[in-house]
mmCIF file of C-alpha atoms in Angstrom:
data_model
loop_
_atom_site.group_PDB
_atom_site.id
_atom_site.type_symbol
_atom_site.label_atom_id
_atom_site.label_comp_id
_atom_site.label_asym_id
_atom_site.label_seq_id
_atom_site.Cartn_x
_atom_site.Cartn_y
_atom_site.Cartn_z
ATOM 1 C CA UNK A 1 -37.590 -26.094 -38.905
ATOM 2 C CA UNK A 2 -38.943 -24.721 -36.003
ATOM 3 C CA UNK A 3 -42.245 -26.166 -34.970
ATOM 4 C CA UNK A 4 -44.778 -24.552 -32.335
ATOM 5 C CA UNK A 5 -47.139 -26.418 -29.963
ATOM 6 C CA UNK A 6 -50.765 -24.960 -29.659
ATOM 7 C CA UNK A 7 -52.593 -26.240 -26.512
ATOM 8 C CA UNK A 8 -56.101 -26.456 -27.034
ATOM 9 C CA UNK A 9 -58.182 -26.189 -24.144
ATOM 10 C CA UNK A 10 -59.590 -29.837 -23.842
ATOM 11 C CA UNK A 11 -63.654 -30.003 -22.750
ATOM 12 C CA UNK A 12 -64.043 -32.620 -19.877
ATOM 13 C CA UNK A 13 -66.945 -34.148 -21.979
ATOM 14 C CA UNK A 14 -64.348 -35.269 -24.803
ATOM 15 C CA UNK A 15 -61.750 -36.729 -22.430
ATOM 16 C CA UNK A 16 -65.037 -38.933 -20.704
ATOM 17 C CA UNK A 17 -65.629 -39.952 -24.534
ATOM 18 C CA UNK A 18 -62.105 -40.541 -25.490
ATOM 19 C CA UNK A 19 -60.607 -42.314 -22.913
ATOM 20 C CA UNK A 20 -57.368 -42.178 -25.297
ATOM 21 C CA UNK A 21 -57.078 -38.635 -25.375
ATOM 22 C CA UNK A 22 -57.787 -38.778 -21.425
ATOM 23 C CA UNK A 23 -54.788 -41.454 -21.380
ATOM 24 C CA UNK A 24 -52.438 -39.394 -23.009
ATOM 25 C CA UNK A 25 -53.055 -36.294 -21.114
ATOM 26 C CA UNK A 26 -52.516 -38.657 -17.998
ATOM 27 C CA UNK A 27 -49.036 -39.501 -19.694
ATOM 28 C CA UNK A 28 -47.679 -35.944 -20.216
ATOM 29 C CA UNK A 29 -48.673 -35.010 -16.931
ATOM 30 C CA UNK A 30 -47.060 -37.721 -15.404
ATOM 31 C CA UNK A 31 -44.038 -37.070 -16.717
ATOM 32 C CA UNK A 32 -44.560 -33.484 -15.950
ATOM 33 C CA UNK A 33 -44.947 -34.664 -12.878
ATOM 34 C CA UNK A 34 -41.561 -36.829 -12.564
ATOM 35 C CA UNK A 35 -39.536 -33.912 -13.877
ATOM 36 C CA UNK A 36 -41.017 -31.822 -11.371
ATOM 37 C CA UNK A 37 -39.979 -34.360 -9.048
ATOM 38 C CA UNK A 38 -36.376 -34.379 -9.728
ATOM 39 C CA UNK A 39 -36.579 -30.660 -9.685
ATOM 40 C CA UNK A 40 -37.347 -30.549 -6.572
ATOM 41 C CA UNK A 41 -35.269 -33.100 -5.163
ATOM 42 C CA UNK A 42 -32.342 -31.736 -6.531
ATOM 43 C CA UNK A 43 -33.538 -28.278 -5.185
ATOM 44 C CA UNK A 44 -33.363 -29.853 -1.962
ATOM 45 C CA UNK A 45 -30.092 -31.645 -2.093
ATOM 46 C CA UNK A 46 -28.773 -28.127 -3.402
ATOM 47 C CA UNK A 47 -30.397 -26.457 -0.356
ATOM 48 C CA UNK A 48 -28.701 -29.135 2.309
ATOM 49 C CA UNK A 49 -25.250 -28.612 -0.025
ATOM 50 C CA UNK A 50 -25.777 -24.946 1.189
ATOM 51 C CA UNK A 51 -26.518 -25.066 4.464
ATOM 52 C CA UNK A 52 -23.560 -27.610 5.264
ATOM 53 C CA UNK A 53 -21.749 -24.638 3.422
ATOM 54 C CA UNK A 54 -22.988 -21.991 5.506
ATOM 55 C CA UNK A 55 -22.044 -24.075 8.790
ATOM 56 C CA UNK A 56 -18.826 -24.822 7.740
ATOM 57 C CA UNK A 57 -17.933 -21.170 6.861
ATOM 58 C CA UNK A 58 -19.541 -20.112 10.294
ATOM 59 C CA UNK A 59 -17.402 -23.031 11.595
ATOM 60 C CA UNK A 60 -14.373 -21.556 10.015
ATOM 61 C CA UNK A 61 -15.211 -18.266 10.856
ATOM 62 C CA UNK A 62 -15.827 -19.102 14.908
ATOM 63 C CA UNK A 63 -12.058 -21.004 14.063
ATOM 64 C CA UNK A 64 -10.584 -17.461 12.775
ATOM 65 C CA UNK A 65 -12.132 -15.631 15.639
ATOM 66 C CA UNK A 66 -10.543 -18.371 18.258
ATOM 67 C CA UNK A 67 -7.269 -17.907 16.630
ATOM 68 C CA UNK A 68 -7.138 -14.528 16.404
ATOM 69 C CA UNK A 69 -8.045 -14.445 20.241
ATOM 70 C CA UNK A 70 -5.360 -16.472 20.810
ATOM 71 C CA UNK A 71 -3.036 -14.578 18.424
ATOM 72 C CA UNK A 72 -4.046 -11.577 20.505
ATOM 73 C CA UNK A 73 -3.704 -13.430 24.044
ATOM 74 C CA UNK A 74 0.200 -14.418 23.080
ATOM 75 C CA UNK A 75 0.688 -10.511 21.963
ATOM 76 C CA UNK A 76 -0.340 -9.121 25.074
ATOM 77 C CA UNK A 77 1.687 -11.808 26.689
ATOM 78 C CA UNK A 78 4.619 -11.135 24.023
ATOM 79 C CA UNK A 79 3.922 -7.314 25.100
ATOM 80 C CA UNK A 80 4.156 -7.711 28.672
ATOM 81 C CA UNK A 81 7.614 -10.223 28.399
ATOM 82 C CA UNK A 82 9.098 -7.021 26.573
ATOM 83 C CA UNK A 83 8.152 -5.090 29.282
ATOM 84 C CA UNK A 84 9.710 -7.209 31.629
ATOM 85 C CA UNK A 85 12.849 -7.768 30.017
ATOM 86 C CA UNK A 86 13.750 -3.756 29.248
ATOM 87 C CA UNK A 87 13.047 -3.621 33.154
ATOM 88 C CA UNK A 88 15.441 -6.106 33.566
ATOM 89 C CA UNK A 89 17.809 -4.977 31.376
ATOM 90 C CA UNK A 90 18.037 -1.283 33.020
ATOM 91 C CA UNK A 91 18.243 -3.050 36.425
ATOM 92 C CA UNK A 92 21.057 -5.057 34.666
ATOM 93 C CA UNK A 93 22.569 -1.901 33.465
ATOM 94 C CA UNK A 94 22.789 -0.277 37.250
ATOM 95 C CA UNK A 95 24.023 -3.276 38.563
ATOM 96 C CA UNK A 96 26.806 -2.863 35.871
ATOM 97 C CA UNK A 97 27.630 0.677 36.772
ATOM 98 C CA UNK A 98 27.766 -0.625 40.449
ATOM 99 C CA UNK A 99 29.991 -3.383 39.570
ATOM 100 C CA UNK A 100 32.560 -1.285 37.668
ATOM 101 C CA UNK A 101 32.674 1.338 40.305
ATOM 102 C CA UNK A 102 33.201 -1.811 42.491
ATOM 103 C CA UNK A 103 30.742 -1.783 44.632
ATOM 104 C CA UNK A 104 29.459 -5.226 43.429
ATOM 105 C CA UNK A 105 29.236 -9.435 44.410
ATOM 106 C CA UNK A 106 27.416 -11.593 43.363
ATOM 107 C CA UNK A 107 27.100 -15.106 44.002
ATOM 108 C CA UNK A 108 28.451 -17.431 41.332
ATOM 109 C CA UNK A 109 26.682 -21.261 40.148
ATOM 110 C CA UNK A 110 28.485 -23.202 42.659
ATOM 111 C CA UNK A 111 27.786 -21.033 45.827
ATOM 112 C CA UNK A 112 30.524 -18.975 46.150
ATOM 113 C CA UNK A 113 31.034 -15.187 46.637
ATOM 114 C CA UNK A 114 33.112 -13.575 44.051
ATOM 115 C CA UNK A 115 33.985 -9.885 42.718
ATOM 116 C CA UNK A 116 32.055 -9.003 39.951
ATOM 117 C CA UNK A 117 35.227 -6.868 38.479
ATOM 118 C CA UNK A 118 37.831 -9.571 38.431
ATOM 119 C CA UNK A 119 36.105 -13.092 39.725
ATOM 120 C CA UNK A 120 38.221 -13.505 42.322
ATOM 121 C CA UNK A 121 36.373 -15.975 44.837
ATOM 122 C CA UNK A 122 36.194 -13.872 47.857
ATOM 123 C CA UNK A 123 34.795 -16.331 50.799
ATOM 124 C CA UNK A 124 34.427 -13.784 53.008
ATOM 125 C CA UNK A 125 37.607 -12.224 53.078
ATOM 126 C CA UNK A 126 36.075 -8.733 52.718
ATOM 127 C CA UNK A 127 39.318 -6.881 52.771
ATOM 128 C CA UNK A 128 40.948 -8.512 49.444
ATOM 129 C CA UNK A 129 41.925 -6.110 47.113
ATOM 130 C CA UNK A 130 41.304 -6.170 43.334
ATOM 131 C CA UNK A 131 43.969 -4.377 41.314
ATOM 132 C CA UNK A 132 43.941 -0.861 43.388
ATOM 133 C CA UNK A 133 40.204 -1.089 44.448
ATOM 134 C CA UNK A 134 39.161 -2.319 47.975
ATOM 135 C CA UNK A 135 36.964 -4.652 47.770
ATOM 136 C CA UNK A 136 34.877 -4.256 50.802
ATOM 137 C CA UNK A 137 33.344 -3.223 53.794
ATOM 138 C CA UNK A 138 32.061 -6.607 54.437
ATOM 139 C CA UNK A 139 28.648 -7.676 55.061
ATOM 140 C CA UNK A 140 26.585 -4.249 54.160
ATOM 141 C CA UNK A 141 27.013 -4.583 50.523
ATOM 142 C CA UNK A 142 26.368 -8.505 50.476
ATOM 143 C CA UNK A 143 23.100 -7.766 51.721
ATOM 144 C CA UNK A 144 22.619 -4.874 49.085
ATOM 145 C CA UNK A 145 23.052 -7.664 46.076
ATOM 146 C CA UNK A 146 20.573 -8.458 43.668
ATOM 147 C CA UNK A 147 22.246 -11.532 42.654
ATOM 148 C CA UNK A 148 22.737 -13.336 45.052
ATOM 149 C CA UNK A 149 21.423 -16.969 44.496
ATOM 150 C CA UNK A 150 21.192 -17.112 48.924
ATOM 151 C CA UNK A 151 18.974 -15.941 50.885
#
């Protein structure tokens, strides 16, 4: 069964002559009171749950923009290492040509001057022969090398 509450409006005169009445009013406001309390100091836990929420997303989010910068830095550097290497591979590619036409040395690991056709250490005997090619006119193309590992 439902039951409804009617609030009377309560004249000041009867709570001064019933101090009872005036107690119990004193009651249910107090504990209006209290609940309003805890209202309110949950609302403000829930607000300081929120804003350590928001700073931690903004947190995250400053995280995702420094990591996509950096993501972005090592592309560009990525981009530019590309760049580099197809240059060095078409350089690579000439040198080739130049070697198989013979026209190539190159210095090896251990300091010494070899054809780049057959290997043959060449220590400055520029007039060695590899197969049926000559293999030099000396010091003209030693200086033209990209390989060399001397100066």
């Amino acid at each position: 069964m439902l039951t409804r509450q009617i609030r009377m409006p309560v004249n000041p005169q009867v709570l001064i002559k019933y101090p009872a009445i005036r107690a119990v009013r004193a009651g249910v406001l107090e504990k209006e009171c209290q609940k309003l309390e805890k209202r309110a100091v949950r609302a403000e836990q829930k607000a300081h749950k929120t804003e350590e929420m928001y700073r931690q997303a903004q947190f995250k989010v400053q995280n995702t923009e420094d990591s996509f910068n950096q993501l972005m830095h090592m592309h560009r550097q990525a981009l530019a290492q590309l760049e580099n290497a197809k240059d060095s591979i078409s350089s690579l590619k000439v040198d080739l040509n130049e070697a198989r036409n013979g026209d190539w040395y190159f210095w090896d690991f251990v300091g010494e001057l070899r054809c780049g056709i057959c290997n043959q250490d060449l220590d400055g005997a520029y007039s060695l022969t590899c197969g049926d090619t000559f293999h030099g006119s000396g010091s003209k193309r030693l200086s033209e090398n990209t390989w060399s590992t001397r100066p």
